[in-house]
Amino acid sequence: MITVRFFAVLKKLVGQDTMRVDVNGHTTLKELLDRLEQEIPSLRVTLREGRTLVAVNQEIAQEETLISDGDEVAFLPPFAGGQL
């Protein structure tokens, strides 16, 4: 099992800030994204816009990043108030 955390608008879309997901030992971030989009269709647009950062164990991750039991995955949408 892994812990998945959602922040800001994603928390509202999912209706909770944390969920536990069984990954049967390990998976890739891409496989987790695909699974979450199927289980929670409202996430699809926000996650695929490409502006949501994903951290695995508090480090920014890429789609090929391996995720294993006990890991924490955090979805961080863009936040308002900053300047690029």
Tab-separated table of N, CA and C in Angstrom:
chain	number	residue	atom	x	y	z
A	1	MET	N	0.832	-1.194	0.000
A	1	MET	CA	0.000	0.000	0.000
A	1	MET	C	0.871	1.250	0.000
A	2	ILE	N	0.408	2.245	-0.725
A	2	ILE	CA	1.054	3.554	-0.716
A	2	ILE	C	0.040	4.575	-0.203
A	3	THR	N	0.537	5.721	0.196
A	3	THR	CA	-0.322	6.823	0.603
A	3	THR	C	-0.298	7.864	-0.500
A	4	VAL	N	-1.467	8.285	-0.941
A	4	VAL	CA	-1.590	9.312	-1.976
A	4	VAL	C	-2.223	10.538	-1.340
A	5	ARG	N	-1.566	11.676	-1.504
A	5	ARG	CA	-2.069	12.930	-0.925
A	5	ARG	C	-2.438	13.910	-2.037
A	6	PHE	N	-3.560	14.566	-1.839
A	6	PHE	CA	-4.051	15.563	-2.796
A	6	PHE	C	-4.117	16.916	-2.103
A	7	PHE	N	-3.741	17.967	-2.829
A	7	PHE	CA	-3.752	19.315	-2.274
A	7	PHE	C	-4.623	20.246	-3.124
A	8	ALA	N	-5.086	21.312	-2.484
A	8	ALA	CA	-5.854	22.394	-3.126
A	8	ALA	C	-7.021	21.862	-3.949
A	9	VAL	N	-7.108	22.262	-5.225
A	9	VAL	CA	-8.249	21.903	-6.068
A	9	VAL	C	-8.381	20.386	-6.235
A	10	LEU	N	-7.268	19.680	-6.219
A	10	LEU	CA	-7.341	18.221	-6.360
A	10	LEU	C	-8.043	17.588	-5.167
A	11	LYS	N	-7.818	18.131	-3.997
A	11	LYS	CA	-8.494	17.628	-2.796
A	11	LYS	C	-10.006	17.791	-2.942
A	12	LYS	N	-10.432	18.913	-3.520
A	12	LYS	CA	-11.867	19.130	-3.731
A	12	LYS	C	-12.423	18.168	-4.770
A	13	LEU	N	-11.671	17.913	-5.843
A	13	LEU	CA	-12.140	16.997	-6.882
A	13	LEU	C	-12.291	15.570	-6.363
A	14	VAL	N	-11.359	15.152	-5.521
A	14	VAL	CA	-11.368	13.788	-5.002
A	14	VAL	C	-12.317	13.654	-3.814
A	15	GLY	N	-12.499	14.749	-3.075
A	15	GLY	CA	-13.366	14.715	-1.906
A	15	GLY	C	-12.666	14.255	-0.646
A	16	GLN	N	-11.361	14.116	-0.719
A	16	GLN	CA	-10.560	13.746	0.451
A	16	GLN	C	-9.115	14.163	0.189
A	17	ASP	N	-8.358	14.309	1.258
A	17	ASP	CA	-6.972	14.736	1.056
A	17	ASP	C	-5.980	13.585	1.021
A	18	THR	N	-6.404	12.414	1.478
A	18	THR	CA	-5.493	11.264	1.517
A	18	THR	C	-6.250	9.992	1.162
A	19	MET	N	-5.585	9.119	0.414
A	19	MET	CA	-6.153	7.807	0.157
A	19	MET	C	-5.032	6.773	0.148
A	20	ARG	N	-5.367	5.546	0.429
A	20	ARG	CA	-4.412	4.447	0.404
A	20	ARG	C	-4.681	3.625	-0.850
A	21	VAL	N	-3.609	3.270	-1.564
A	21	VAL	CA	-3.739	2.528	-2.816
A	21	VAL	C	-2.838	1.302	-2.758
A	22	ASP	N	-3.377	0.147	-3.105
A	22	ASP	CA	-2.598	-1.090	-3.171
A	22	ASP	C	-1.898	-1.146	-4.525
A	23	VAL	N	-0.563	-1.225	-4.516
A	23	VAL	CA	0.205	-1.289	-5.767
A	23	VAL	C	0.830	-2.669	-5.977
A	24	ASN	N	0.439	-3.657	-5.159
A	24	ASN	CA	0.958	-5.025	-5.297
A	24	ASN	C	2.482	-5.064	-5.381
A	25	GLY	N	3.150	-4.360	-4.504
A	25	GLY	CA	4.618	-4.381	-4.460
A	25	GLY	C	5.228	-3.147	-5.061
A	26	HIS	N	4.972	-2.910	-6.363
A	26	HIS	CA	5.503	-1.709	-7.005
A	26	HIS	C	4.743	-1.420	-8.297
A	27	THR	N	4.892	-0.191	-8.765
A	27	THR	CA	4.294	0.258	-10.016
A	27	THR	C	5.079	1.481	-10.475
A	28	THR	N	4.740	2.008	-11.615
A	28	THR	CA	5.349	3.271	-12.039
A	28	THR	C	4.345	4.398	-11.787
A	29	LEU	N	4.853	5.608	-11.773
A	29	LEU	CA	3.963	6.752	-11.597
A	29	LEU	C	2.945	6.806	-12.730
A	30	LYS	N	3.362	6.507	-13.962
A	30	LYS	CA	2.425	6.526	-15.099
A	30	LYS	C	1.282	5.530	-14.877
A	31	GLU	N	1.613	4.338	-14.406
A	31	GLU	CA	0.569	3.337	-14.152
A	31	GLU	C	-0.374	3.803	-13.046
A	32	LEU	N	0.179	4.449	-12.023
A	32	LEU	CA	-0.667	4.978	-10.950
A	32	LEU	C	-1.584	6.078	-11.483
A	33	LEU	N	-1.031	6.987	-12.318
A	33	LEU	CA	-1.847	8.053	-12.904
A	33	LEU	C	-2.999	7.462	-13.719
A	34	ASP	N	-2.682	6.485	-14.565
A	34	ASP	CA	-3.721	5.849	-15.388
A	34	ASP	C	-4.813	5.245	-14.509
A	35	ARG	N	-4.395	4.580	-13.454
A	35	ARG	CA	-5.363	3.933	-12.549
A	35	ARG	C	-6.235	4.959	-11.837
A	36	LEU	N	-5.619	6.027	-11.330
A	36	LEU	CA	-6.394	7.056	-10.625
A	36	LEU	C	-7.374	7.756	-11.561
A	37	GLU	N	-6.949	7.991	-12.821
A	37	GLU	CA	-7.844	8.636	-13.785
A	37	GLU	C	-9.049	7.757	-14.098
A	38	GLN	N	-8.845	6.448	-14.111
A	38	GLN	CA	-9.974	5.543	-14.354
A	38	GLN	C	-10.912	5.503	-13.158
A	39	GLU	N	-10.338	5.496	-11.954
A	39	GLU	CA	-11.151	5.408	-10.743
A	39	GLU	C	-11.808	6.739	-10.383
A	40	ILE	N	-11.136	7.855	-10.742
A	40	ILE	CA	-11.650	9.185	-10.413
A	40	ILE	C	-11.564	10.045	-11.678
A	41	PRO	N	-12.533	9.888	-12.589
A	41	PRO	CA	-12.469	10.588	-13.885
A	41	PRO	C	-12.319	12.108	-13.769
A	42	SER	N	-12.810	12.705	-12.703
A	42	SER	CA	-12.699	14.167	-12.571
A	42	SER	C	-11.249	14.629	-12.456
A	43	LEU	N	-10.322	13.733	-12.169
A	43	LEU	CA	-8.907	14.093	-12.071
A	43	LEU	C	-8.233	14.236	-13.434
A	44	ARG	N	-8.785	13.589	-14.450
A	44	ARG	CA	-8.115	13.453	-15.746
A	44	ARG	C	-7.647	14.794	-16.315
A	45	VAL	N	-8.513	15.757	-16.437
A	45	VAL	CA	-8.147	17.035	-17.062
A	45	VAL	C	-7.056	17.735	-16.266
A	46	THR	N	-7.228	17.800	-14.977
A	46	THR	CA	-6.253	18.514	-14.147
A	46	THR	C	-4.889	17.834	-14.179
A	47	LEU	N	-4.856	16.516	-14.108
A	47	LEU	CA	-3.573	15.815	-14.109
A	47	LEU	C	-2.896	15.878	-15.472
A	48	ARG	N	-3.661	15.859	-16.551
A	48	ARG	CA	-3.073	15.831	-17.902
A	48	ARG	C	-2.740	17.210	-18.453
A	49	GLU	N	-3.121	18.274	-17.743
A	49	GLU	CA	-2.735	19.619	-18.191
A	49	GLU	C	-1.226	19.805	-18.154
A	50	GLY	N	-0.550	18.984	-17.387
A	50	GLY	CA	0.905	19.051	-17.318
A	50	GLY	C	1.440	20.065	-16.338
A	51	ARG	N	0.547	20.702	-15.577
A	51	ARG	CA	1.024	21.693	-14.620
A	51	ARG	C	1.022	21.167	-13.192
A	52	THR	N	0.498	19.977	-12.988
A	52	THR	CA	0.475	19.384	-11.661
A	52	THR	C	1.805	18.680	-11.391
A	53	LEU	N	2.468	19.077	-10.324
A	53	LEU	CA	3.700	18.406	-9.930
A	53	LEU	C	3.345	17.183	-9.104
A	54	VAL	N	4.156	16.156	-9.255
A	54	VAL	CA	3.961	14.943	-8.468
A	54	VAL	C	5.265	14.652	-7.730
A	55	ALA	N	5.153	14.451	-6.442
A	55	ALA	CA	6.322	14.112	-5.626
A	55	ALA	C	6.160	12.712	-5.064
A	56	VAL	N	7.234	11.962	-5.114
A	56	VAL	CA	7.277	10.642	-4.476
A	56	VAL	C	8.285	10.741	-3.344
A	57	ASN	N	7.817	10.501	-2.154
A	57	ASN	CA	8.655	10.629	-0.959
A	57	ASN	C	9.339	12.001	-0.907
A	58	GLN	N	8.568	13.035	-1.225
A	58	GLN	CA	8.955	14.444	-1.136
A	58	GLN	C	10.012	14.867	-2.164
A	59	GLU	N	10.155	14.100	-3.255
A	59	GLU	CA	11.028	14.492	-4.360
A	59	GLU	C	10.210	14.479	-5.642
A	60	ILE	N	10.364	15.514	-6.467
A	60	ILE	CA	9.614	15.600	-7.718
A	60	ILE	C	9.905	14.362	-8.568
A	61	ALA	N	8.834	13.774	-9.102
A	61	ALA	CA	8.947	12.505	-9.832
A	61	ALA	C	8.540	12.674	-11.293
A	62	GLN	N	8.954	11.715	-12.119
A	62	GLN	CA	8.592	11.644	-13.537
A	62	GLN	C	7.719	10.400	-13.741
A	63	GLU	N	7.086	10.288	-14.895
A	63	GLU	CA	6.171	9.165	-15.142
A	63	GLU	C	6.827	7.803	-14.984
A	64	GLU	N	8.123	7.704	-15.250
A	64	GLU	CA	8.807	6.410	-15.148
A	64	GLU	C	9.311	6.097	-13.735
A	65	THR	N	9.101	7.005	-12.797
A	65	THR	CA	9.532	6.787	-11.413
A	65	THR	C	8.824	5.575	-10.823
A	66	LEU	N	9.598	4.690	-10.187
A	66	LEU	CA	9.028	3.508	-9.546
A	66	LEU	C	8.452	3.877	-8.186
A	67	ILE	N	7.310	3.312	-7.895
A	67	ILE	CA	6.627	3.522	-6.614
A	67	ILE	C	6.459	2.159	-5.960
A	68	SER	N	6.840	2.083	-4.692
A	68	SER	CA	6.788	0.804	-3.976
A	68	SER	C	5.948	0.928	-2.719
A	69	ASP	N	5.556	-0.224	-2.177
A	69	ASP	CA	4.806	-0.248	-0.922
A	69	ASP	C	5.484	0.646	0.115
A	70	GLY	N	4.681	1.422	0.815
A	70	GLY	CA	5.194	2.306	1.866
A	70	GLY	C	5.516	3.710	1.386
A	71	ASP	N	5.563	3.927	0.064
A	71	ASP	CA	5.877	5.260	-0.467
A	71	ASP	C	4.699	6.220	-0.277
A	72	GLU	N	5.027	7.505	-0.342
A	72	GLU	CA	4.013	8.558	-0.303
A	72	GLU	C	4.076	9.319	-1.626
A	73	VAL	N	2.936	9.469	-2.277
A	73	VAL	CA	2.840	10.199	-3.540
A	73	VAL	C	1.967	11.426	-3.296
A	74	ALA	N	2.475	12.602	-3.631
A	74	ALA	CA	1.727	13.846	-3.421
A	74	ALA	C	1.483	14.538	-4.752
A	75	PHE	N	0.241	14.942	-4.986
A	75	PHE	CA	-0.139	15.675	-6.192
A	75	PHE	C	-0.279	17.143	-5.828
A	76	LEU	N	0.517	17.979	-6.491
A	76	LEU	CA	0.609	19.395	-6.150
A	76	LEU	C	0.188	20.241	-7.347
A	77	PRO	N	-1.072	20.705	-7.375
A	77	PRO	CA	-1.512	21.549	-8.486
A	77	PRO	C	-0.876	22.921	-8.380
A	78	PRO	N	-0.918	23.703	-9.470
A	78	PRO	CA	-0.373	25.057	-9.388
A	78	PRO	C	-1.132	25.864	-8.334
A	79	PHE	N	-0.411	26.657	-7.606
A	79	PHE	CA	-1.019	27.481	-6.568
A	79	PHE	C	-1.091	28.919	-7.040
A	80	ALA	N	-2.124	29.627	-6.653
A	80	ALA	CA	-2.287	31.036	-7.001
A	80	ALA	C	-1.428	31.900	-6.087
A	81	GLY	N	-1.144	33.075	-6.548
A	81	GLY	CA	-0.460	34.033	-5.701
A	81	GLY	C	1.009	34.199	-6.029
A	82	GLY	N	1.574	33.294	-6.821
A	82	GLY	CA	2.988	33.409	-7.150
A	82	GLY	C	3.203	34.193	-8.421
A	83	GLN	N	4.443	34.417	-8.756
A	83	GLN	CA	4.785	35.125	-9.984
A	83	GLN	C	5.872	34.346	-10.681
A	84	LEU	N	5.704	34.132	-11.997
A	84	LEU	CA	6.717	33.406	-12.774
A	84	LEU	C	7.735	34.347	-13.325
